[in-house]
Short mmCIF file of C-alpha atoms and ligand atoms in Angstrom, two decimals:
data_model
loop_
_atom_site.label_atom_id
_atom_site.label_comp_id
_atom_site.label_asym_id
_atom_site.label_seq_id
_atom_site.Cartn_x
_atom_site.Cartn_y
_atom_site.Cartn_z
CA MET A 1 87.21 121.89 81.39
CA SER A 2 86.05 121.57 77.85
CA HIS A 3 87.89 123.34 75.12
CA PRO A 4 86.54 124.01 71.65
CA SER A 5 89.74 123.25 69.73
CA PRO A 6 91.11 119.68 69.67
CA ALA A 7 94.46 118.05 70.39
CA PRO A 8 97.26 120.61 69.77
CA PRO A 9 96.23 123.34 72.28
CA ARG A 10 95.56 120.61 74.79
CA THR A 11 99.10 119.27 74.68
CA THR A 12 100.64 122.74 74.99
CA ARG A 13 98.31 123.50 77.87
CA ARG A 14 99.32 120.30 79.54
CA ARG A 15 102.99 121.03 79.04
CA SER A 16 102.60 124.46 80.57
CA ALA A 17 100.73 122.84 83.44
CA SER A 18 103.72 120.65 84.25
CA VAL A 19 106.08 123.63 83.90
CA ASP A 20 103.80 125.49 86.31
CA LEU A 21 103.95 122.57 88.66
CA ALA A 22 107.75 122.45 88.48
CA ILE A 23 107.97 126.19 89.24
CA ALA A 24 105.56 125.89 92.16
CA ALA A 25 107.44 122.87 93.53
CA ALA A 26 110.77 124.69 93.15
CA CYS A 27 109.41 127.73 95.04
CA VAL A 28 108.17 125.56 97.89
CA GLY A 29 111.43 123.62 97.98
CA ALA A 30 113.53 126.80 98.01
CA LEU A 31 111.40 128.30 100.79
CA LEU A 32 111.63 125.19 102.94
CA LEU A 33 115.36 124.88 102.37
CA ALA A 34 115.88 128.57 103.20
CA ILE A 35 113.92 128.24 106.44
CA VAL A 36 115.67 125.05 107.56
CA VAL A 37 119.18 126.26 106.67
CA THR A 38 118.66 129.70 108.20
CA ALA A 39 117.21 128.19 111.37
CA TRP A 40 120.27 125.95 111.58
CA LEU A 41 122.72 128.83 111.07
CA LEU A 42 121.00 131.17 113.50
CA ASP A 43 122.37 131.74 116.91
CA GLU A 44 119.87 130.57 119.50
CA SER A 45 121.23 133.16 121.91
CA SER A 46 119.46 135.94 120.04
CA LEU A 47 116.21 134.38 121.25
CA ARG A 48 117.15 135.63 124.71
CA SER A 49 116.19 139.11 125.72
CA HIS A 50 118.65 141.99 125.48
CA ALA A 51 117.72 144.92 127.62
CA GLY A 52 119.82 147.24 125.48
CA ALA A 53 118.14 146.40 122.21
CA ARG A 54 114.45 146.76 123.00
CA LEU A 55 111.87 147.70 120.35
CA MET A 56 114.40 148.45 117.65
CA PRO A 57 112.98 149.04 114.14
CA PRO A 58 114.31 146.89 111.27
CA GLY A 59 117.94 147.68 110.47
CA PRO A 60 121.24 146.05 109.50
CA ASP A 61 121.72 144.43 112.94
CA HIS A 62 118.15 143.24 113.28
CA LEU A 63 116.59 142.61 109.87
CA PHE A 64 113.04 142.37 111.21
CA GLY A 65 113.66 144.56 114.26
CA THR A 66 113.36 143.50 117.89
CA ASP A 67 110.47 143.13 120.34
CA TRP A 68 109.91 144.78 123.72
CA LEU A 69 112.30 142.30 125.38
CA GLY A 70 115.04 142.96 122.85
CA ARG A 71 114.70 139.58 121.15
CA ASP A 72 115.66 139.45 117.48
CA LEU A 73 112.47 139.11 115.46
CA PHE A 74 114.19 137.64 112.40
CA THR A 75 115.44 134.73 114.50
CA ARG A 76 112.06 134.33 116.14
CA THR A 77 110.23 134.41 112.82
CA ILE A 78 112.46 131.75 111.25
CA MET A 79 112.24 129.56 114.35
CA GLY A 80 108.49 130.06 114.41
CA LEU A 81 108.19 129.09 110.76
CA ARG A 82 110.26 125.98 111.31
CA LEU A 83 108.04 124.94 114.20
CA SER A 84 104.84 125.79 112.35
CA LEU A 85 105.94 123.85 109.28
CA THR A 86 106.92 120.80 111.29
CA VAL A 87 103.66 120.74 113.17
CA GLY A 88 101.86 121.50 109.89
CA VAL A 89 103.41 118.50 108.15
CA VAL A 90 102.56 116.15 111.02
CA THR A 91 99.01 117.44 111.31
CA ALA A 92 98.33 117.44 107.57
CA LEU A 93 99.74 113.90 107.27
CA LEU A 94 97.57 112.76 110.13
CA SER A 95 94.38 114.21 108.71
CA VAL A 96 95.14 112.80 105.25
CA ALA A 97 95.75 109.40 106.84
CA VAL A 98 92.46 109.57 108.73
CA ALA A 99 90.65 110.64 105.55
CA THR A 100 92.22 107.89 103.44
CA VAL A 101 91.59 105.09 105.91
CA LEU A 102 88.00 106.13 106.65
CA GLY A 103 87.20 106.85 102.99
CA ILE A 104 88.49 103.47 101.82
CA ALA A 105 86.91 101.62 104.75
CA ALA A 106 83.52 103.20 104.08
CA ALA A 107 83.61 102.28 100.40
CA LEU A 108 85.05 98.78 100.71
CA LEU A 109 83.28 97.56 103.84
CA GLY A 110 79.93 99.23 103.17
CA GLY A 111 77.05 98.40 105.53
CA TRP A 112 77.04 100.03 108.94
CA VAL A 113 80.70 101.12 108.66
CA ASP A 114 79.79 103.19 105.63
CA ALA A 115 76.64 104.46 107.34
CA VAL A 116 78.54 105.64 110.43
CA ILE A 117 81.37 107.28 108.49
CA SER A 118 79.00 109.00 106.06
CA TRP A 119 76.91 110.23 108.96
CA LEU A 120 80.04 111.61 110.66
CA ILE A 121 81.07 113.34 107.44
CA ASP A 122 77.66 114.95 106.93
CA LEU A 123 77.41 115.92 110.56
CA SER A 124 80.80 117.58 110.84
CA ILE A 125 80.59 119.32 107.48
CA GLY A 126 77.47 121.05 108.85
CA ILE A 127 79.29 122.51 111.87
CA PRO A 128 81.50 125.59 111.34
CA HIS A 129 84.89 123.94 111.60
CA LEU A 130 86.70 126.76 113.38
CA VAL A 131 84.33 126.45 116.32
CA PHE A 132 84.57 122.67 116.29
CA MET A 133 88.37 122.84 116.11
CA VAL A 134 88.63 125.25 119.06
CA LEU A 135 86.35 122.99 121.08
CA VAL A 136 88.42 119.89 120.35
CA ALA A 137 91.73 121.67 120.95
CA PHE A 138 90.43 123.08 124.22
CA SER A 139 89.01 119.78 125.41
CA VAL A 140 92.31 117.91 124.96
CA GLY A 141 94.12 120.62 126.87
CA GLY A 142 95.56 122.87 124.17
CA GLY A 143 99.27 122.98 123.36
CA ILE A 144 100.81 121.01 120.51
CA LYS A 145 98.46 118.15 121.26
CA GLY A 146 95.49 120.48 120.96
CA ILE A 147 96.71 121.75 117.62
CA VAL A 148 97.45 118.35 116.11
CA ILE A 149 94.29 116.65 117.34
CA GLY A 150 92.02 119.65 116.95
CA ILE A 151 93.01 120.22 113.34
CA SER A 152 93.27 116.63 112.16
CA LEU A 153 89.92 115.66 113.65
CA THR A 154 88.19 118.49 111.87
CA HIS A 155 89.86 118.33 108.47
CA TRP A 156 89.49 114.82 107.12
CA MET A 157 85.88 114.97 105.93
CA SER A 158 85.98 116.46 102.46
CA LEU A 159 88.95 114.32 101.42
CA ALA A 160 87.37 111.21 102.96
CA ARG A 161 84.17 111.89 101.05
CA LEU A 162 86.13 112.29 97.82
CA ILE A 163 88.09 109.08 98.35
CA ARG A 164 84.96 107.16 99.35
CA ALA A 165 83.17 108.21 96.18
CA ASP A 166 86.19 107.33 94.08
CA VAL A 167 86.63 103.88 95.54
CA LEU A 168 82.89 103.14 95.36
CA HIS A 169 82.85 104.09 91.72
CA LEU A 170 86.00 102.10 90.94
CA ARG A 171 84.82 98.99 92.75
CA HIS A 172 82.00 98.54 90.26
CA SER A 173 83.88 99.72 87.22
CA ASP A 174 84.20 97.42 84.25
CA PHE A 175 87.96 97.19 84.47
CA VAL A 176 87.89 96.04 88.10
CA LEU A 177 85.24 93.44 87.25
CA ALA A 178 87.37 92.31 84.32
CA SER A 179 90.41 92.06 86.59
CA ARG A 180 88.52 89.71 88.87
CA GLY A 181 87.60 87.69 85.78
CA PHE A 182 91.30 87.27 84.99
CA GLY A 183 91.64 85.67 88.40
CA ARG A 184 93.21 88.65 90.13
CA SER A 185 92.84 88.78 93.91
CA GLU A 186 91.07 91.48 95.90
CA TRP A 187 94.49 92.48 97.22
CA PHE A 188 95.85 92.90 93.69
CA ILE A 189 92.81 95.00 92.78
CA ALA A 190 93.16 97.18 95.87
CA ARG A 191 96.87 97.64 95.31
CA ARG A 192 96.96 98.17 91.56
CA HIS A 193 93.56 99.64 90.65
CA LEU A 194 92.33 101.43 93.78
CA PHE A 195 95.58 102.61 95.31
CA GLY A 196 96.77 104.13 92.02
CA GLN A 197 93.66 106.30 92.06
CA VAL A 198 93.63 107.12 95.76
CA LEU A 199 97.32 107.99 96.12
CA PRO A 200 97.31 111.07 93.85
CA GLN A 201 94.10 112.19 95.57
CA ALA A 202 95.75 111.83 98.96
CA LEU A 203 98.89 113.63 97.79
CA VAL A 204 96.91 116.56 96.44
CA GLY A 205 94.86 116.47 99.62
CA PHE A 206 98.02 116.74 101.69
CA VAL A 207 99.53 119.61 99.76
CA LEU A 208 96.23 121.54 99.82
CA MET A 209 95.67 120.70 103.49
CA PHE A 210 99.09 121.88 104.59
CA PRO A 211 98.73 125.68 104.17
CA HIS A 212 95.27 125.42 105.64
CA VAL A 213 96.67 123.63 108.68
CA VAL A 214 99.47 126.17 109.13
CA LEU A 215 96.93 129.00 109.09
CA HIS A 216 94.70 127.22 111.59
CA GLU A 217 97.66 126.47 113.79
CA ALA A 218 98.49 130.19 113.82
CA ALA A 219 94.83 131.04 114.44
CA LEU A 220 94.49 128.57 117.31
CA THR A 221 97.67 129.88 118.88
CA PHE A 222 96.60 133.47 118.29
CA LEU A 223 93.31 132.74 120.08
CA GLY A 224 95.22 131.20 122.98
CA PHE A 225 94.34 127.51 122.44
CA GLY A 226 97.58 126.48 120.77
CA PHE A 227 101.24 126.79 121.67
CA SER A 228 102.25 128.19 125.02
CA PRO A 229 103.37 131.85 125.00
CA GLN A 230 107.06 130.93 125.53
CA THR A 231 107.21 129.05 122.22
CA PRO A 232 108.45 131.08 119.25
CA ALA A 233 105.53 130.06 117.03
CA ILE A 234 104.22 132.30 114.27
CA GLY A 235 100.84 132.53 115.96
CA ILE A 236 102.47 133.71 119.19
CA LEU A 237 104.50 136.34 117.31
CA LEU A 238 101.37 137.65 115.66
CA HIS A 239 99.53 137.63 118.97
CA GLU A 240 102.32 139.59 120.64
CA GLY A 241 102.78 141.94 117.72
CA MET A 242 99.16 142.95 117.19
CA PRO A 243 98.75 145.31 120.19
CA HIS A 244 101.92 147.17 119.17
CA ILE A 245 100.70 148.03 115.66
CA SER A 246 98.61 150.92 116.94
CA SER A 247 101.55 152.33 118.88
CA GLY A 248 103.76 152.56 115.81
CA MET A 249 105.72 149.29 116.26
CA TRP A 250 104.48 147.96 112.92
CA TRP A 251 107.36 145.55 112.33
CA MET A 252 106.49 143.20 115.16
CA ALA A 253 103.45 141.73 113.41
CA LEU A 254 104.19 142.68 109.81
CA PHE A 255 107.24 140.51 109.10
CA PRO A 256 106.05 137.29 110.74
CA GLY A 257 102.68 137.80 109.04
CA LEU A 258 104.25 138.32 105.62
CA CYS A 259 106.47 135.26 105.98
CA LEU A 260 103.51 133.11 106.97
CA LEU A 261 101.55 134.42 104.01
CA LEU A 262 104.43 133.67 101.65
CA VAL A 263 104.75 130.06 102.79
CA VAL A 264 101.01 129.48 102.73
CA LEU A 265 100.62 130.96 99.25
CA ALA A 266 103.50 128.93 97.86
CA PHE A 267 101.96 125.70 99.16
CA ALA A 268 98.46 126.59 98.06
CA ARG A 269 99.78 127.27 94.56
CA LEU A 270 101.60 123.94 94.45
CA GLY A 271 98.48 122.11 95.59
CA ASP A 272 96.46 123.83 92.93
CA ARG A 273 98.91 122.91 90.18
CA LEU A 274 98.97 119.30 91.36
CA ARG A 275 95.21 119.15 91.31
CA VAL A 276 95.08 120.42 87.75
CA LEU A 277 97.48 117.68 86.65
CA THR A 278 95.91 114.78 88.49
CA SER A 279 92.32 115.66 87.68
CA SER A 280 92.74 114.40 84.10
CA PRO A 281 93.00 110.64 84.51
CA GLY A 282 94.61 108.66 81.74
CA GLN A 283 96.93 111.54 80.97
CA GLY A 284 98.62 111.87 84.30
CA GLY A 285 100.73 108.94 85.54
CA MET B 1 81.03 70.79 77.55
CA SER B 2 78.98 73.95 77.43
CA LEU B 3 78.27 77.38 78.85
CA ARG B 4 74.80 77.01 80.18
CA ALA B 5 72.40 79.53 81.69
CA THR B 6 69.26 78.17 83.27
CA ASP B 7 66.12 80.06 84.22
CA LEU B 8 67.91 83.42 84.51
CA ALA B 9 66.06 86.47 85.72
CA TYR B 10 67.42 89.95 86.24
CA ARG B 11 65.77 92.91 87.86
CA VAL B 12 67.56 96.25 87.65
CA PRO B 13 68.19 97.34 91.27
CA GLY B 14 65.29 99.58 92.18
CA GLY B 15 63.90 99.25 88.67
CA HIS B 16 62.10 96.97 86.29
CA GLN B 17 62.46 93.31 85.38
CA LEU B 18 64.73 92.95 82.33
CA PHE B 19 64.12 89.27 81.67
CA THR B 20 62.83 86.13 83.39
CA GLY B 21 63.06 82.43 82.71
CA LEU B 22 65.87 82.86 80.21
CA ASP B 23 67.75 79.76 79.06
CA LEU B 24 70.83 79.88 76.88
CA ARG B 25 73.41 77.33 75.86
CA VAL B 26 76.69 77.69 74.00
CA GLU B 27 78.58 74.49 73.21
CA ALA B 28 82.36 74.37 73.01
CA GLY B 29 83.39 75.32 69.47
CA GLN B 30 79.91 76.60 68.63
CA VAL B 31 79.18 80.14 67.44
CA VAL B 32 75.88 81.51 68.72
CA GLY B 33 74.42 84.87 67.77
CA LEU B 34 72.27 86.91 70.16
CA THR B 35 70.13 89.76 68.99
CA GLY B 36 67.32 91.88 70.35
CA GLU B 37 66.18 95.46 70.48
CA SER B 38 68.27 98.12 72.16
CA GLY B 39 67.83 98.22 75.92
CA CYS B 40 66.34 94.74 76.21
CA GLY B 41 69.20 93.57 78.40
CA LYS B 42 71.74 91.93 76.10
CA SER B 43 74.74 93.58 77.71
CA THR B 44 73.34 92.81 81.13
CA LEU B 45 72.99 89.16 80.15
CA ALA B 46 76.57 89.19 78.85
CA ARG B 47 77.81 90.51 82.22
CA ILE B 48 75.89 87.82 84.07
CA LEU B 49 77.27 85.08 81.81
CA ALA B 50 80.82 86.33 82.41
CA GLY B 51 80.28 86.42 86.17
CA HIS B 52 80.60 90.22 86.45
CA LEU B 53 77.07 90.57 87.74
CA PRO B 54 75.01 88.15 89.82
CA PRO B 55 71.61 87.27 88.32
CA THR B 56 68.55 87.94 90.47
CA THR B 57 67.70 84.25 90.12
CA GLY B 58 68.96 81.38 88.02
CA THR B 59 72.35 79.76 87.45
CA VAL B 60 75.23 79.98 85.02
CA LEU B 61 77.43 76.91 84.69
CA THR B 62 80.55 76.47 82.59
CA ASP B 63 81.36 72.84 81.97
CA GLY B 64 79.37 72.11 85.10
CA TYR B 65 81.11 74.64 87.40
CA PRO B 66 79.78 77.99 88.65
CA VAL B 67 81.07 80.77 86.42
CA ASN B 68 82.46 82.95 89.21
CA ALA B 69 84.65 80.30 90.84
CA PRO B 70 87.99 81.81 91.96
CA GLY B 71 90.92 81.91 89.53
CA PRO B 72 90.99 82.93 85.86
CA ARG B 73 87.47 82.46 84.52
CA PRO B 74 86.79 80.29 81.51
CA VAL B 75 84.23 82.83 80.26
CA GLN B 76 85.67 86.09 79.03
CA LEU B 77 83.79 89.18 77.90
CA VAL B 78 84.73 91.72 75.25
CA GLN B 79 82.58 94.73 75.91
CA GLN B 80 80.72 97.28 73.92
CA HIS B 81 82.78 100.16 75.37
CA PRO B 82 86.48 99.20 75.47
CA GLU B 83 87.48 102.51 77.09
CA LYS B 84 85.58 101.51 80.22
CA ALA B 85 86.99 98.01 80.27
CA VAL B 86 90.62 99.05 80.86
CA ASN B 87 92.19 101.13 83.61
CA PRO B 88 92.71 104.57 82.04
CA ARG B 89 95.95 105.12 83.94
CA TRP B 90 97.70 101.99 82.77
CA THR B 91 99.80 101.40 79.70
CA MET B 92 98.59 98.71 77.33
CA ARG B 93 101.52 96.55 78.41
CA SER B 94 100.14 96.39 81.98
CA VAL B 95 96.60 95.99 80.72
CA VAL B 96 97.55 92.85 78.82
CA ALA B 97 99.91 91.53 81.50
CA GLU B 98 97.10 91.65 84.04
CA ALA B 99 95.28 88.96 82.07
CA HIS B 100 97.98 86.70 80.68
CA ASP B 101 101.30 86.54 78.87
CA PRO B 102 100.23 86.82 75.24
CA ASP B 103 101.57 84.71 72.43
CA PRO B 104 103.27 87.04 69.86
CA ALA B 105 101.61 85.15 67.02
CA LEU B 106 98.19 85.93 68.51
CA CYS B 107 99.05 89.65 68.77
CA GLU B 108 100.12 89.59 65.14
CA ARG B 109 96.91 87.93 64.01
CA LEU B 110 94.83 90.50 65.87
CA GLY B 111 96.74 93.29 64.13
CA ILE B 112 98.29 94.73 67.30
CA ARG B 113 101.41 96.82 66.65
CA ALA B 114 104.42 96.76 68.96
CA GLU B 115 104.43 100.54 69.37
CA TRP B 116 100.96 100.50 70.92
CA TYR B 117 102.11 98.70 74.05
CA GLY B 118 103.71 101.79 75.59
CA ARG B 119 100.55 103.89 75.18
CA ARG B 120 97.67 104.55 77.51
CA PRO B 121 94.04 103.88 76.49
CA ALA B 122 93.40 107.56 75.71
CA GLU B 123 96.21 107.46 73.16
CA LEU B 124 94.62 104.67 71.10
CA SER B 125 91.59 104.66 68.82
CA GLY B 126 88.52 102.74 69.96
CA GLY B 127 89.24 100.04 67.39
CA GLU B 128 92.87 99.69 68.43
CA LEU B 129 91.85 99.49 72.07
CA GLN B 130 89.24 96.84 71.28
CA ARG B 131 91.96 94.65 69.74
CA PHE B 132 93.74 94.72 73.08
CA CYS B 133 90.55 93.78 74.88
CA LEU B 134 90.16 90.86 72.52
CA LEU B 135 93.78 89.81 73.06
CA ARG B 136 93.29 90.04 76.82
CA ALA B 137 90.15 87.92 76.66
CA LEU B 138 91.83 85.17 74.62
CA GLY B 139 93.94 83.81 77.44
CA PRO B 140 95.04 80.17 77.60
CA ARG B 141 92.21 79.28 79.99
CA THR B 142 89.44 80.86 77.94
CA ARG B 143 86.78 78.30 76.95
CA TYR B 144 83.94 80.69 76.07
CA LEU B 145 84.12 84.15 74.58
CA ILE B 146 81.33 86.71 74.63
CA ALA B 147 81.63 89.50 72.09
CA ASP B 148 79.15 92.24 73.00
CA GLU B 149 78.88 94.68 70.07
CA MET B 150 82.60 94.16 69.80
CA THR B 151 83.00 95.73 66.40
CA ALA B 152 80.73 98.75 66.75
CA MET B 153 83.70 101.09 66.21
CA PHE B 154 85.21 99.31 63.19
CA ASP B 155 84.51 99.96 59.52
CA THR B 156 82.84 97.11 57.61
CA LEU B 157 86.08 95.82 56.10
CA THR B 158 87.99 95.73 59.40
CA GLN B 159 84.97 94.22 61.08
CA ALA B 160 84.83 91.35 58.58
CA GLU B 161 88.58 90.87 58.80
CA LEU B 162 88.62 90.78 62.59
CA PHE B 163 85.68 88.42 62.88
CA ALA B 164 87.33 86.11 60.36
CA VAL B 165 90.39 85.96 62.64
CA VAL B 166 88.28 85.42 65.76
CA ARG B 167 86.26 82.75 64.02
CA ASP B 168 89.50 80.92 63.10
CA ILE B 169 90.96 81.14 66.61
CA VAL B 170 87.73 79.99 68.16
CA THR B 171 87.55 76.99 65.84
CA GLU B 172 91.21 76.05 66.39
CA ARG B 173 90.88 76.18 70.15
CA SER B 174 87.33 74.89 70.26
CA ILE B 175 86.12 77.95 72.13
CA GLY B 176 82.39 78.61 72.36
CA LEU B 177 81.59 82.08 70.99
CA LEU B 178 78.55 84.21 71.74
CA VAL B 179 78.23 87.15 69.37
CA ILE B 180 75.87 89.93 70.47
CA SER B 181 74.90 92.25 67.63
CA HIS B 182 72.10 94.15 65.91
CA ASP B 183 73.72 93.28 62.58
CA ILE B 184 71.65 90.30 61.36
CA PRO B 185 73.64 89.78 58.12
CA LEU B 186 76.83 89.60 60.18
CA LEU B 187 75.28 87.03 62.51
CA ASP B 188 73.99 85.07 59.52
CA ARG B 189 77.47 84.82 58.04
CA LEU B 190 79.14 83.97 61.34
CA CYS B 191 76.89 81.89 63.51
CA ASP B 192 75.75 78.30 63.70
CA GLU B 193 72.63 79.43 65.54
CA ILE B 194 70.91 82.75 66.23
CA VAL B 195 68.88 83.47 69.36
CA ALA B 196 66.63 86.46 69.92
CA MET B 197 66.17 87.97 73.35
CA PRO B 198 62.64 87.29 74.62
CA GLU B 199 60.47 90.36 74.19
CA GLN B 200 58.75 90.01 77.55
CA ALA B 201 61.06 92.76 78.92
CA SER B 202 58.68 95.70 78.65
CA ALA B 203 55.56 93.63 79.26
CA VAL B 204 56.57 92.54 82.78
CA SER B 205 55.94 95.29 85.29
CA PRO B 206 57.72 95.48 88.64
N1 ATP C 301 73.09 99.53 86.77
C1 ATP C 301 71.94 99.89 86.15
N2 ATP C 301 71.12 100.79 86.73
C2 ATP C 301 69.99 101.17 86.13
N3 ATP C 301 69.58 100.69 84.95
C3 ATP C 301 70.35 99.79 84.32
C4 ATP C 301 71.58 99.34 84.90
N4 ATP C 301 72.12 98.46 84.05
C5 ATP C 301 71.27 98.36 83.01
N5 ATP C 301 70.22 99.16 83.17
C6 ATP C 301 69.08 99.27 82.26
O1 ATP C 301 68.79 98.00 81.77
C7 ATP C 301 68.41 98.04 80.42
C8 ATP C 301 69.24 97.06 79.62
O2 ATP C 301 70.54 97.52 79.44
P1 ATP C 301 71.58 96.75 78.52
O3 ATP C 301 72.82 97.54 78.44
O4 ATP C 301 71.69 95.36 78.99
O5 ATP C 301 70.82 96.77 77.11
P2 ATP C 301 71.29 96.21 75.70
O6 ATP C 301 70.29 95.22 75.27
O7 ATP C 301 72.70 95.79 75.73
O8 ATP C 301 71.15 97.49 74.78
P3 ATP C 301 72.04 97.95 73.53
O9 ATP C 301 71.61 97.12 72.39
O10 ATP C 301 71.66 99.38 73.35
O11 ATP C 301 73.46 97.75 73.90
C9 ATP C 301 68.55 99.46 79.98
O12 ATP C 301 67.23 100.02 79.93
C10 ATP C 301 69.37 100.12 81.05
O13 ATP C 301 68.95 101.44 81.21
MG1 MG C 302 74.44 96.48 74.96
#
C-alpha cells in the first residue's frame, strides 16, 4: 500500500485504522454479549411445540414468528446462534492450532517434515474444499464431530503456508543471526523473535477463520452432514425454513438467515481491520 | 591473540564462487581495513567471520576457538543495513537489552539520546539506528569488531566523529577492528593495515 504523500496522512490513516478496529471489535462484542445474555434469559420451554401457535407470522408475542410445530423462532434462532458460535470458536481455534504447529514445524525442522507438510498443503489447496470437507465430515460420522473435524482438517492450509513462509524468512534474518551472536538460545529466539511474529498472524487467522467456519457449519448442517435435526442449530433452521418460503412462510428462513449474516459480517469486518493493522510490521505492537 | 581466517572459500548456494583460499588476520588492538569492488563478497566475508554464515571450506578462529562456539561471541558485526539487523517490532530498549546491559558512559560517547530508547527502529533515522547497533556490538565480551560499511548513512563530519570514538574505545579495550569500506582516504586515516579482497571472484567459474 504505497502512498504518494509522506508521514502526516499515514499517521491519520493509521489512527483511523485503530478507530475502525475498535468499532469492529465493539460490534462483535455487543453481538456476542446480546446472544449470550438473551439465550440465558430465554425460557427453554418455548423450544417445545405448541399446537395452538403453529405457523404464526412475526408479531409481539413471537418476534420472529413460529414454525409448523408452534416453536418460537426467536428462541430457536438465538439458541442456534449460541450453538453455532460455540462450535465455531472451537473449530476455528483447532484449525488455527493445526496451522500454527504445522507451519512452524515445517519451517524449523525442514527436511522431510517440511516436504510432507508442503506436499499436503499443495495437495489440499488443489481440491475444492467444500467437497473435501463433506467427505471428511461424512467419513467420521457427521454430527458435531463431523463439523469440527471436517472443517478444521480442511482449513489450516493457507494459514500454515503463511506461517511457514514467515518463520523461514525470519530464521535467516539478520536480527535472528545477530541474536545468536549475542549468545541467545534457540528457545529465546523462538519465543521472542518468532512467536511475536506468528502470534498476530494466528490471531488474524482465527478472526478471519471464524465467520468462514460458522458459514461452513451451517452449510454442512443444511446439506445433512452436520448437526442432527433435533438440534436448534442455524443450519437446521435454514434447512427447515427453506421449503416454506415458496408457500408464503417467509419468516422461517429469513430471520435466522439474517442473524447469521449479521454475525458473520461483523466478524469478517473485525478480521479485516486486524489484518490491516498487523500487516505493517514495526508500527503495530 | 587474534581473529584468524584460514583458507576460506565461499560459494553462493546454487551460484558462483565468491572467493577461495582467503586468509585474513586481525590482531587484538589492531585496526585493519578491507576494501574491494562492490559485489566481490566483503559483506559475505564479514558474516562468515562473525559466525552468521558457515564458509564452504576453511576455518575461522578467535583466540584459538571456533567463532560460533555457544554463548556471547567475541566477534561482533555492525552491518551495512541497520534496519535489517534489528527486530522491527521491538523498542530500542529491548534491542539493546538482548545483547548486554550497556554502560551509560558508552551510550553517551556514541551520542545515543535517552528519548530514543522508547522508539521502534522505524521511528529512528538510519544513522541513529546504526549507533544502537554499534552500542549493541560493543558488549563486555567483544574482542573483535567488524564494521561493514558502518557509516554509509552518516555525513562526513558525523562519520569522522563516530570513527574517532570507535577508534578510542577499540584502543582502550584492545579490541581488534576490521573496517570494511570503499572509502580509501578513510581507511588510510584509520587503519594500521589495509587489505584488498582478491580479484579472483569473477575469474573462477562454477
Ligand atoms: N544469499 C545469497 N543468495 C544469492 N546471492 C548472494 C547471496 N548472498 C550474497 N550473494 C551474492 O554474492 C555477491 C557478494 O555479495 P556481498 O554482499 O558480500 O558483496 P559486497 O562485497 O559486500 O558488496 P558491496 O560493496 O556492494 O556491499 C553478490 O553478487 C551477491 O549478489
Ligand atoms: Mg557489502
